[in-house]
Coordinates of C-alpha atoms in Angstrom, one line a residue:
X72 CA -19.7 59.1 -34.5
X73 CA -19.8 62.7 -35.5
X74 CA -20.0 64.5 -38.7
X75 CA -19.4 68.1 -39.7
X76 CA -20.1 69.9 -42.9
X77 CA -17.2 70.7 -45.2
X78 CA -16.2 74.2 -45.9
X79 CA -15.2 75.6 -49.2
X80 CA -11.8 74.1 -48.8
X81 CA -12.8 70.8 -48.1
X82 CA -56.8 49.1 -56.5
X83 CA -57.2 52.7 -57.8
X84 CA -58.7 54.9 -55.2
X85 CA -62.0 56.4 -56.2
X86 CA -62.1 60.1 -57.1
X87 CA -63.3 62.6 -54.5
X88 CA -66.2 64.9 -55.1
X89 CA -65.9 68.1 -53.2
X90 CA -68.1 71.3 -53.0
X91 CA -66.9 74.4 -54.7
X92 CA -64.9 76.6 -52.2
X93 CA -61.9 78.9 -52.1
X94 CA -58.5 77.4 -51.4
X95 CA -56.7 78.2 -48.2
X96 CA -54.4 80.6 -49.9
X97 CA -57.2 82.7 -51.3
X98 CA -57.8 81.0 -54.7
X99 CA -54.1 80.6 -55.6
X100 CA -53.9 77.0 -54.6
X101 CA -55.2 73.8 -56.1
X102 CA -58.5 74.8 -57.6
X103 CA -61.3 72.8 -56.0
X104 CA -63.6 70.9 -58.3
X105 CA -67.1 72.1 -59.0
X106 CA -69.9 70.3 -57.3
X107 CA -70.3 66.8 -58.7
X108 CA -67.0 66.9 -60.6
X109 CA -64.0 64.8 -59.6
X110 CA -60.8 66.5 -58.3
X111 CA -58.0 66.6 -60.8
X112 CA -55.2 64.4 -59.5
X113 CA -51.5 65.1 -59.8
X114 CA -50.8 62.2 -62.2
X115 CA -53.5 63.5 -64.5
X116 CA -52.4 67.1 -64.5
X117 CA -50.1 67.8 -67.4
X118 CA -48.9 71.2 -66.1
X119 CA -48.0 69.7 -62.8
X120 CA -46.2 66.7 -64.3
X121 CA -44.2 69.0 -66.7
X122 CA -43.2 71.4 -64.0
X123 CA -42.3 68.7 -61.5
X124 CA -40.4 66.7 -64.2
X125 CA -38.4 69.7 -65.3
X126 CA -37.4 70.6 -61.7
X127 CA -36.5 67.0 -61.0
X128 CA -34.1 66.9 -63.9
X129 CA -32.4 70.1 -62.7
X130 CA -32.2 68.8 -59.1
X131 CA -30.7 65.5 -60.2
X132 CA -28.2 67.2 -62.5
X133 CA -27.0 69.6 -59.8
X134 CA -26.9 67.0 -57.0
X135 CA -25.2 64.4 -59.3
X136 CA -22.5 66.6 -60.8
X137 CA -19.2 66.1 -59.0
X138 CA -20.9 63.9 -56.4
X139 CA -17.9 61.6 -55.9
X140 CA -15.6 64.6 -55.3
X141 CA -17.5 66.8 -52.9
X142 CA -18.2 66.9 -50.0
X143 CA -15.4 65.2 -48.1
X144 CA -16.1 61.5 -47.4
X145 CA -17.2 61.0 -43.8
X146 CA -16.8 58.2 -41.3
X147 CA -20.6 58.0 -40.9
X148 CA -21.1 57.4 -44.6
X149 CA -18.5 54.7 -44.5
X150 CA -20.1 53.1 -41.5
X151 CA -23.6 52.9 -43.0
X152 CA -22.2 51.6 -46.3
X153 CA -20.0 49.0 -44.6
X154 CA -23.0 47.8 -42.6
X155 CA -25.0 47.6 -45.8
X156 CA -22.1 45.6 -47.3
X157 CA -22.3 43.2 -44.3
X158 CA -26.0 42.7 -44.9
X159 CA -25.4 42.0 -48.6
X160 CA -22.7 39.5 -47.7
X161 CA -25.0 37.7 -45.2
X162 CA -22.6 38.5 -42.4
X163 CA -25.2 40.0 -40.1
X164 CA -26.5 43.6 -39.5
X165 CA -23.0 45.2 -39.2
X166 CA -19.4 44.6 -40.2
X167 CA -18.6 44.4 -36.5
X168 CA -20.7 43.6 -33.5
X169 CA -24.1 45.2 -33.9
X170 CA -24.7 47.1 -30.7
X171 CA -28.1 48.8 -31.3
X172 CA -26.6 52.2 -32.0
X173 CA -29.3 52.8 -34.6
X174 CA -32.2 50.6 -35.9
X175 CA -30.8 48.6 -38.8
X176 CA -33.6 49.3 -41.3
X177 CA -31.7 52.4 -42.6
X178 CA -28.7 50.5 -43.9
X179 CA -30.8 47.6 -44.9
X180 CA -32.4 50.0 -47.4
X181 CA -28.9 51.2 -48.4
X182 CA -28.0 47.5 -49.0
X183 CA -31.0 47.2 -51.4
X184 CA -30.2 50.4 -53.2
X185 CA -26.6 49.4 -53.8
X186 CA -27.2 45.7 -54.4
X187 CA -27.2 45.7 -58.2
X188 CA -24.2 48.0 -58.7
X189 CA -22.2 46.0 -56.2
X190 CA -23.2 42.8 -57.8
X191 CA -22.0 43.7 -61.3
X192 CA -19.0 45.8 -60.1
X193 CA -18.0 44.8 -56.6
X194 CA -15.2 47.4 -56.4
X195 CA -17.8 50.1 -56.7
X196 CA -19.0 49.2 -53.2
X197 CA -17.2 52.1 -51.7
X198 CA -18.4 55.4 -50.4
X199 CA -17.7 57.8 -53.3
X200 CA -19.3 55.7 -56.2
X201 CA -22.2 54.6 -54.1
X202 CA -23.3 58.2 -53.4
X203 CA -25.0 57.9 -56.8
X204 CA -27.6 55.6 -55.0
X205 CA -28.7 58.6 -53.0
X206 CA -29.9 60.3 -56.2
X207 CA -32.8 57.9 -56.2
X208 CA -33.7 59.0 -52.7
X209 CA -33.4 62.6 -53.6
X210 CA -35.6 62.1 -56.6
X211 CA -38.4 60.4 -54.6
X212 CA -38.2 63.0 -51.9
X213 CA -38.4 65.9 -54.3
X214 CA -41.4 64.5 -56.1
X215 CA -43.1 63.8 -52.7
X216 CA -42.3 67.4 -51.8
X217 CA -44.2 68.7 -54.8
X218 CA -47.2 66.4 -54.2
X219 CA -47.4 67.4 -50.6
X220 CA -47.3 71.1 -51.4
X221 CA -50.2 70.7 -53.8
X222 CA -52.1 68.6 -51.3
X223 CA -51.6 71.5 -48.8
X224 CA -53.3 73.8 -51.3
X225 CA -50.2 75.6 -52.5
X226 CA -50.5 77.0 -56.0
X227 CA -48.5 75.3 -58.8
X228 CA -45.7 77.9 -58.8
X229 CA -45.4 77.7 -55.0
X230 CA -45.2 73.9 -55.1
X231 CA -42.4 74.3 -57.6
X232 CA -40.7 76.8 -55.4
X233 CA -40.9 74.4 -52.4
X234 CA -39.4 71.7 -54.5
X235 CA -36.6 74.0 -55.7
X236 CA -35.8 75.2 -52.2
X237 CA -35.7 71.6 -51.0
X238 CA -33.5 70.2 -53.8
X239 CA -31.3 73.1 -54.9
X240 CA -30.3 74.9 -51.7
X241 CA -26.5 74.5 -51.3
X242 CA -27.3 73.0 -47.9
X243 CA -29.4 70.4 -49.6
X244 CA -27.0 69.7 -52.4
X245 CA -24.2 69.0 -50.0
X246 CA -26.1 66.9 -47.5
X247 CA -28.5 65.0 -49.7
X248 CA -25.5 63.7 -51.7
X249 CA -24.2 61.9 -48.7
X250 CA -25.1 58.3 -47.6
X251 CA -26.9 59.4 -44.4
X252 CA -29.9 57.7 -42.8
X253 CA -31.5 61.0 -42.4
X254 CA -32.1 61.3 -46.2
X255 CA -33.9 58.0 -46.3
X256 CA -35.9 58.9 -43.2
X257 CA -37.0 62.2 -44.8
X258 CA -38.3 60.3 -47.8
X259 CA -40.5 58.1 -45.7
X260 CA -41.8 60.9 -43.6
X261 CA -42.7 62.9 -46.7
X262 CA -44.6 59.9 -47.9
X263 CA -46.4 59.8 -44.5
X264 CA -47.4 63.5 -44.8
X265 CA -48.6 63.0 -48.4
X266 CA -50.8 60.1 -47.3
X267 CA -52.0 62.0 -44.3
X268 CA -53.0 64.9 -46.5
X269 CA -54.6 62.7 -49.2
X270 CA -57.7 64.5 -50.7
X271 CA -59.5 61.1 -51.0
X272 CA -59.4 60.7 -47.2
X273 CA -59.5 56.9 -47.4
X274 CA -58.9 55.1 -44.2
X275 CA -56.2 53.0 -45.9
X276 CA -54.3 56.3 -46.7
X277 CA -54.1 57.1 -43.0
X278 CA -53.2 53.6 -42.1
X279 CA -50.4 53.8 -44.8
X280 CA -49.3 57.1 -43.3
X281 CA -48.8 55.4 -40.0
X282 CA -46.7 52.6 -41.7
X283 CA -44.6 55.1 -43.5
X284 CA -44.0 57.2 -40.3
X285 CA -42.9 54.0 -38.5
X286 CA -40.5 53.2 -41.3
X287 CA -39.1 56.8 -41.0
X288 CA -38.5 56.4 -37.3
X289 CA -36.9 52.9 -37.7
X290 CA -34.7 54.4 -40.4
X291 CA -33.5 57.3 -38.1
X292 CA -35.0 57.3 -34.6
X293 CA -34.8 61.1 -34.3
X294 CA -37.8 61.3 -36.7
X295 CA -39.9 60.4 -33.6
X296 CA -40.2 64.1 -32.7
X297 CA -42.0 64.9 -36.0
X298 CA -44.9 62.5 -35.3
X299 CA -47.0 65.2 -33.5
X300 CA -46.8 67.4 -36.6
X301 CA -47.9 64.5 -38.7
X302 CA -50.9 63.9 -36.5
X303 CA -51.8 67.6 -36.8
X304 CA -51.8 67.3 -40.6
X305 CA -53.8 64.1 -40.5
X306 CA -56.4 65.6 -38.1
X307 CA -56.9 68.6 -40.4
X308 CA -57.2 66.5 -43.6
X309 CA -59.3 63.6 -42.3
X310 CA -63.0 63.6 -42.6
X311 CA -64.9 64.6 -39.5
X312 CA -67.1 61.5 -39.5
X313 CA -64.2 59.1 -39.8
X314 CA -61.5 61.1 -38.1
X315 CA -61.3 58.9 -35.0
X316 CA -61.0 55.8 -37.1
X317 CA -58.3 57.4 -39.3
X318 CA -56.1 58.6 -36.4
X319 CA -56.6 55.4 -34.4
X320 CA -55.6 53.3 -37.4
X321 CA -52.5 55.4 -38.1
X322 CA -51.3 55.4 -34.5
X323 CA -51.9 51.6 -34.3
X324 CA -50.0 50.9 -37.5
X325 CA -47.1 53.2 -36.4
X326 CA -46.9 51.6 -33.0
X327 CA -47.1 48.0 -34.2
X328 CA -44.3 48.5 -36.8
X329 CA -42.2 50.5 -34.3
X330 CA -42.5 47.8 -31.7
X331 CA -40.8 45.3 -34.1
X332 CA -37.4 46.8 -33.1
X333 CA -37.6 46.0 -29.4
X334 CA -39.2 42.7 -30.2
X335 CA -36.2 41.8 -32.4
X336 CA -33.9 42.6 -29.4
X337 CA -36.1 40.6 -27.1
X338 CA -36.1 37.5 -29.3
X339 CA -32.3 37.8 -29.4
X340 CA -32.1 38.1 -25.6
X341 CA -30.6 41.5 -26.2
X342 CA -33.3 43.8 -24.9
X343 CA -31.9 44.3 -21.3
X344 CA -28.3 44.7 -20.2
X345 CA -26.4 41.6 -19.2
X346 CA -23.0 40.1 -19.1
X347 CA -21.4 39.0 -22.4
X348 CA -23.8 40.6 -24.8
X349 CA -25.0 44.0 -26.2
X350 CA -28.5 45.3 -25.5
X351 CA -31.0 47.7 -26.8
X352 CA -31.3 49.4 -23.4
X353 CA -27.5 49.9 -23.4
X354 CA -27.6 51.4 -26.9
X355 CA -30.4 53.8 -26.0
X356 CA -28.6 54.7 -22.7
X357 CA -25.4 55.6 -24.7
X358 CA -27.3 57.7 -27.2
X359 CA -29.1 59.6 -24.5
X360 CA -25.9 60.1 -22.4
X361 CA -23.6 61.3 -25.2
X362 CA -21.7 64.4 -24.2
X363 CA -23.5 67.5 -25.3
X364 CA -22.1 69.8 -27.9
X365 CA -23.2 73.0 -26.1
X366 CA -25.9 75.6 -26.7
X367 CA -26.3 76.3 -30.3
X368 CA -26.0 80.1 -29.9
X369 CA -22.9 80.0 -27.6
X370 CA -19.8 81.1 -29.6
X371 CA -17.2 78.4 -29.6
X372 CA -19.5 75.5 -28.8
X373 CA -19.7 72.4 -31.0
X374 CA -23.3 73.1 -31.8
X375 CA -22.5 76.7 -32.7
X376 CA -19.9 75.4 -35.1
X377 CA -22.4 73.1 -36.7
X378 CA -24.9 76.0 -37.0
X379 CA -22.2 78.2 -38.6
X380 CA -21.4 75.4 -41.1
X381 CA -25.1 75.3 -42.0
X382 CA -25.3 79.1 -42.5
X383 CA -22.1 79.0 -44.5
X384 CA -24.0 77.3 -47.3
X385 CA -27.5 78.8 -46.8
X386 CA -29.0 81.3 -44.4
X387 CA -32.4 81.7 -46.1
X388 CA -33.7 78.1 -45.6
X389 CA -32.7 77.6 -42.0
X390 CA -33.4 81.1 -40.6
X391 CA -36.1 82.2 -43.0
X392 CA -38.0 78.9 -42.8
X393 CA -37.8 78.8 -39.0
X394 CA -39.0 82.4 -38.7
X395 CA -41.8 81.7 -41.1
X396 CA -42.9 78.6 -39.2
X397 CA -43.1 80.6 -35.9
X398 CA -45.2 83.2 -37.7
X399 CA -47.5 80.6 -39.2
X400 CA -48.1 79.0 -35.8
X401 CA -48.7 82.4 -34.2
X402 CA -51.4 83.2 -36.8
X403 CA -53.0 79.8 -37.2
X404 CA -56.1 80.8 -35.3
X405 CA -57.0 83.6 -37.8
X406 CA -55.4 82.4 -41.1
X407 CA -56.8 79.6 -43.2
X408 CA -53.4 79.3 -45.1
X409 CA -51.6 79.0 -41.8
X410 CA -53.9 76.2 -40.7
X411 CA -53.2 74.4 -44.0
X412 CA -49.4 74.5 -43.3
X413 CA -49.7 74.0 -39.5
X414 CA -48.3 70.5 -39.7
X415 CA -45.0 71.3 -41.5
X416 CA -44.6 74.5 -39.5
X417 CA -45.0 72.6 -36.3
X418 CA -42.4 70.0 -37.5
X419 CA -39.9 72.8 -38.3
X420 CA -40.4 74.4 -34.8
X421 CA -40.1 71.1 -33.0
X422 CA -36.9 70.2 -34.8
X423 CA -35.6 73.7 -34.1
X424 CA -36.3 73.4 -30.4
X425 CA -34.6 70.0 -30.2
X426 CA -31.5 71.5 -31.8
X427 CA -31.5 74.3 -29.2
X428 CA -31.5 72.2 -26.1
X429 CA -28.4 73.2 -24.2
X430 CA -27.2 69.8 -23.2
X431 CA -27.9 68.0 -26.4
X432 CA -25.7 66.6 -29.1
X433 CA -26.0 68.1 -32.5
X434 CA -24.6 66.4 -35.6
X435 CA -24.3 68.2 -38.9
X436 CA -26.7 65.9 -40.7
X437 CA -29.6 66.8 -38.3
X438 CA -30.7 69.7 -40.4
X439 CA -31.6 67.3 -43.2
X440 CA -34.7 66.3 -41.3
X441 CA -35.9 69.9 -41.2
X442 CA -35.2 70.9 -44.8
X443 CA -38.5 69.8 -46.4
X444 CA -40.6 71.5 -43.7
X445 CA -38.6 74.7 -43.9
X446 CA -39.0 74.7 -47.7
X447 CA -42.8 74.2 -47.5
X448 CA -43.2 77.0 -45.0
X449 CA -41.2 79.5 -47.1
X450 CA -43.1 78.6 -50.3
X451 CA -46.4 78.9 -48.4
X452 CA -45.4 82.3 -47.1
X453 CA -44.5 83.4 -50.6
X454 CA -47.9 82.3 -51.9
X455 CA -49.7 84.1 -49.1
X456 CA -47.8 87.3 -49.7
X457 CA -48.4 87.1 -53.4
X458 CA -52.1 86.7 -52.9
X459 CA -52.2 89.6 -50.4
X460 CA -50.5 91.8 -53.0
X461 CA -52.5 90.8 -56.0
X462 CA -56.0 90.3 -54.7
X463 CA -58.5 92.8 -56.0
X464 CA -61.0 94.7 -53.9
X465 CA -64.6 93.7 -54.5
X466 CA -65.7 97.3 -54.7
X467 CA -66.5 98.5 -58.2
X468 CA -64.5 101.7 -57.7
X469 CA -61.1 100.2 -57.4
X470 CA -58.6 102.1 -59.5
X471 CA -56.5 100.4 -62.2
X472 CA -53.4 102.2 -61.0
X473 CA -53.6 100.4 -57.6
X474 CA -53.7 97.1 -59.4
X475 CA -50.5 97.9 -61.3
X476 CA -48.9 99.3 -58.1
X477 CA -49.5 96.0 -56.4
X478 CA -48.0 94.1 -59.3
X479 CA -44.9 96.4 -59.3
X480 CA -44.5 95.9 -55.6
X481 CA -44.7 92.1 -56.1
X482 CA -42.0 92.3 -58.8
X483 CA -39.8 94.4 -56.5
X484 CA -40.2 91.9 -53.6
X485 CA -39.4 89.0 -55.9
X486 CA -36.4 90.7 -57.4
X487 CA -35.1 91.7 -54.0
X488 CA -35.4 88.1 -52.8
X489 CA -33.6 86.8 -55.9
X490 CA -30.8 89.4 -55.6
X491 CA -30.2 88.3 -52.0
X492 CA -30.5 84.5 -52.4
X493 CA -29.1 83.7 -55.9
X494 CA -25.5 85.0 -55.4
X495 CA -25.2 83.1 -52.1
X496 CA -26.7 79.9 -53.7
X497 CA -24.4 80.3 -56.7
X498 CA -21.3 80.4 -54.5
X499 CA -22.3 77.4 -52.4
X500 CA -23.4 75.3 -55.3
X501 CA -20.3 76.3 -57.4
X502 CA -18.2 74.8 -54.6
X503 CA -20.2 71.6 -54.7
X504 CA -20.0 71.4 -58.4
X505 CA -16.3 72.1 -58.9
X506 CA -14.3 71.3 -55.7
X507 CA -12.4 68.0 -55.3
X508 CA -12.2 67.3 -51.5
X509 CA -11.6 63.6 -51.8
X510 CA -8.4 63.3 -53.8
X511 CA -6.4 62.5 -50.6
X512 CA -8.8 59.6 -49.9
X513 CA -8.4 58.2 -53.4
X514 CA -4.7 58.5 -53.2
X515 CA -4.5 56.8 -49.8
X516 CA -6.7 53.9 -51.0
X517 CA -4.5 53.5 -54.1
X518 CA -1.4 53.5 -52.0
X519 CA -2.7 50.8 -49.7
X520 CA -3.5 48.7 -52.8
X521 CA -0.1 49.1 -54.5
X522 CA 2.5 49.6 -51.8
X523 CA 1.5 47.0 -49.2
X524 CA 3.1 43.7 -50.3
X525 CA 0.9 41.3 -48.4
X526 CA -2.4 43.0 -47.5
X527 CA -4.0 39.8 -46.4
X528 CA -1.4 39.5 -43.7
X529 CA -1.3 43.1 -42.7
X530 CA -3.3 45.0 -40.1
X531 CA -4.2 48.6 -40.7
X532 CA -6.2 51.1 -38.5
X533 CA -8.3 53.4 -40.6
X534 CA -11.7 55.2 -40.5
X535 CA -14.8 53.7 -42.1
X536 CA -14.6 56.1 -45.1
X537 CA -11.7 53.9 -46.3
X538 CA -12.7 50.6 -44.8
X539 CA -14.4 49.1 -47.8
X540 CA -11.6 50.5 -50.1
X541 CA -9.1 48.5 -48.0
X542 CA -11.3 45.3 -48.1
X543 CA -11.5 45.5 -51.9
X544 CA -7.7 45.8 -52.0
X545 CA -7.2 42.5 -50.2
X546 CA -7.2 43.4 -46.5
X547 CA -9.1 41.0 -44.3
X548 CA -12.5 42.4 -43.2
X549 CA -12.5 43.2 -39.5
X550 CA -9.1 41.7 -38.6
X551 CA -6.9 43.2 -41.3
X552 CA -8.8 46.3 -42.1
X553 CA -9.8 47.6 -38.6
X554 CA -12.2 50.4 -38.1
X555 CA -10.2 52.4 -35.6
X556 CA -12.9 52.8 -33.0
X557 CA -13.2 49.0 -32.6
X558 CA -9.5 48.6 -31.6
X559 CA -10.5 50.1 -28.2
X560 CA -14.2 49.7 -27.9
X561 CA -15.2 46.3 -29.3
X562 CA -14.1 43.4 -27.1
X563 CA -14.3 41.0 -30.1
X564 CA -11.6 43.1 -31.8
X565 CA -9.4 44.0 -28.8
X566 CA -8.9 40.3 -27.9
X567 CA -7.3 39.9 -31.3
X568 CA -4.8 42.6 -30.4
X569 CA -3.1 41.3 -27.2
X570 CA -0.1 43.5 -27.9
X571 CA -2.2 46.6 -28.4
X572 CA -0.5 49.0 -30.9
X573 CA 2.3 46.5 -31.4
X574 CA -0.1 44.2 -33.3
X575 CA -0.8 46.9 -35.9
X576 CA 1.3 47.5 -39.0
X577 CA -0.2 50.7 -40.4
X578 CA -2.4 53.6 -39.3
X579 CA -4.2 55.7 -41.9
X580 CA -4.3 59.0 -40.0
X581 CA -7.3 60.9 -41.4
X582 CA -8.8 64.0 -39.7
X583 CA -11.4 61.8 -38.0
X584 CA -8.7 59.5 -36.6
X585 CA -6.6 62.3 -35.3
X586 CA -9.6 64.0 -33.7
X587 CA -10.9 61.0 -31.8
X588 CA -7.6 59.3 -31.0
X589 CA -7.5 61.3 -27.8
X590 CA -10.0 59.1 -26.1
X591 CA -8.8 55.8 -27.7
X592 CA -5.6 54.5 -26.0
X593 CA -4.7 51.9 -28.6
X594 CA -5.2 54.3 -31.5
X595 CA -3.3 57.1 -29.7
X596 CA -0.4 54.8 -28.9
X597 CA -0.3 53.6 -32.5
X598 CA 0.0 57.2 -33.7
X599 CA 2.7 58.0 -31.2
X600 CA 4.8 54.9 -32.1
X601 CA 4.6 55.3 -35.9
X602 CA 6.3 57.3 -38.6
X603 CA 4.9 58.9 -41.7
X604 CA 5.6 57.0 -45.0
X605 CA 3.2 58.9 -47.3
X606 CA 1.1 62.1 -47.1
X607 CA -1.8 63.0 -49.3
X608 CA -3.2 66.5 -49.2
X609 CA -2.1 69.3 -46.8
X610 CA -3.2 71.1 -43.7
X611 CA -5.8 69.7 -41.4
X612 CA -7.4 67.7 -44.2
X613 CA -4.3 65.8 -45.0
X614 CA -4.2 62.0 -44.8
X615 CA -1.1 60.3 -43.5
X616 CA -0.1 56.7 -44.0
X617 CA 1.9 55.9 -40.9
X618 CA 3.9 52.7 -40.2
X619 CA 4.3 51.6 -36.6
X620 CA 7.8 51.5 -35.3
X621 CA 9.0 47.9 -35.6
X622 CA 12.0 48.6 -33.3
X623 CA 9.7 49.5 -30.5
X624 CA 7.4 46.6 -31.2
X625 CA 10.3 44.1 -31.0
X626 CA 11.8 45.6 -27.9
X627 CA 8.5 45.6 -26.1
X628 CA 8.8 49.3 -25.0

């Protein structure tokens, strides 16, 4: 499966007593407690709670507004939600044969998030309405971002900046709305970093960090590459006397939980390849051997197209964050503030390097995993620059004019950044808040429900973005409403279509279906032997309802 970004047209822990010291960003960070006094915690800090709460309301408002209309529904969203629906119905781990393409924990969580709405209003269990469930994930991730920034000694305003960058960047607004496993995995990884950077330094915090990290990896397996950065953060924030126990406990917890996935496959006799069954090894082999999308900087390559779609919405967060991460790692030996942010910076660089591998496959949602680390690095850099500009000399002869000059310079830098960033963010977010890219999908779903006389006896090929819509309109799951990939790739489905395209009544020709039909003989033949009966939308984004040619079907041609 692929995805591309749309364009504009489309018991209570005890408190910690710490010695008085300067924070890593030169006194601008979380103020350490005086000797013998407990450290003020986030939940007890009224200014932190107010700032975080206000930003959270803004983020949820921006991300929630127009969420069902933009961006365009994707086949990946439909797949994860359909698999979650199968879990809710007790039909297994997927709506078709589960073949170990991803660990199932991600859509099991989606099943939990969407359970109550689907219980009270079953027809809402479709992609567009269930996007609202992702707001809970965005809310949790945004709060964890703020907490992590404070635990990494960023000042209050810089923690708020990190939270705003993470939640309000147009790139975030577009991608965090969608039902992607990456959004859930980011939430768990942020929790792992928060526990690893806990000021209490309890062993159970580090053990919990390992559990959260394993959950992130089992939600989206590509989070595995971030684990070295998590260990760096844990190493720096653990106590010297208990560091070995902390790291050992975290690694052990992560490994034990992670091994539950291959253990599940083993107990189902599906670990190794064999005749007549799927296997975990086959699933991993497929994922590792997927055709690459080219080098990300090569014009015309698939990866370059994905990069351009990212930069269409935001250039500051991907490019500025990655440059800042490289700078932080280059100065980590001499800078205390760089060492404090070494973990997030390393995570951003690792994810960047993985995206740049020449033979790799780069999906559009990949950048979701890097967004929190890029935001932290940018906010930390802003805090360091602010401190460097505003700090006073210790000599008694410092002139007052120099102090004001520094303040003016800081204002100029902040205004310049705002002038560059805000207009671009405004354009990107305005599209997300006003455009309706999903009207053709709604119209196609309504047509299937009103114009097909006997949906229970009709077979239609369509992408997963519309699969649940068809099911709720009376088409039989799996056999009547057929996810188009399965017509060629799932033996359990192909054996129900002995006549190939002749056993299909309708094809819903969406952009995804037209793009991938080239490599799917049955789908391609169904498109070639069908005629358009309804069209919704225009151009490349149009959706066609096509009816297969009954004359050809009866003549056997």
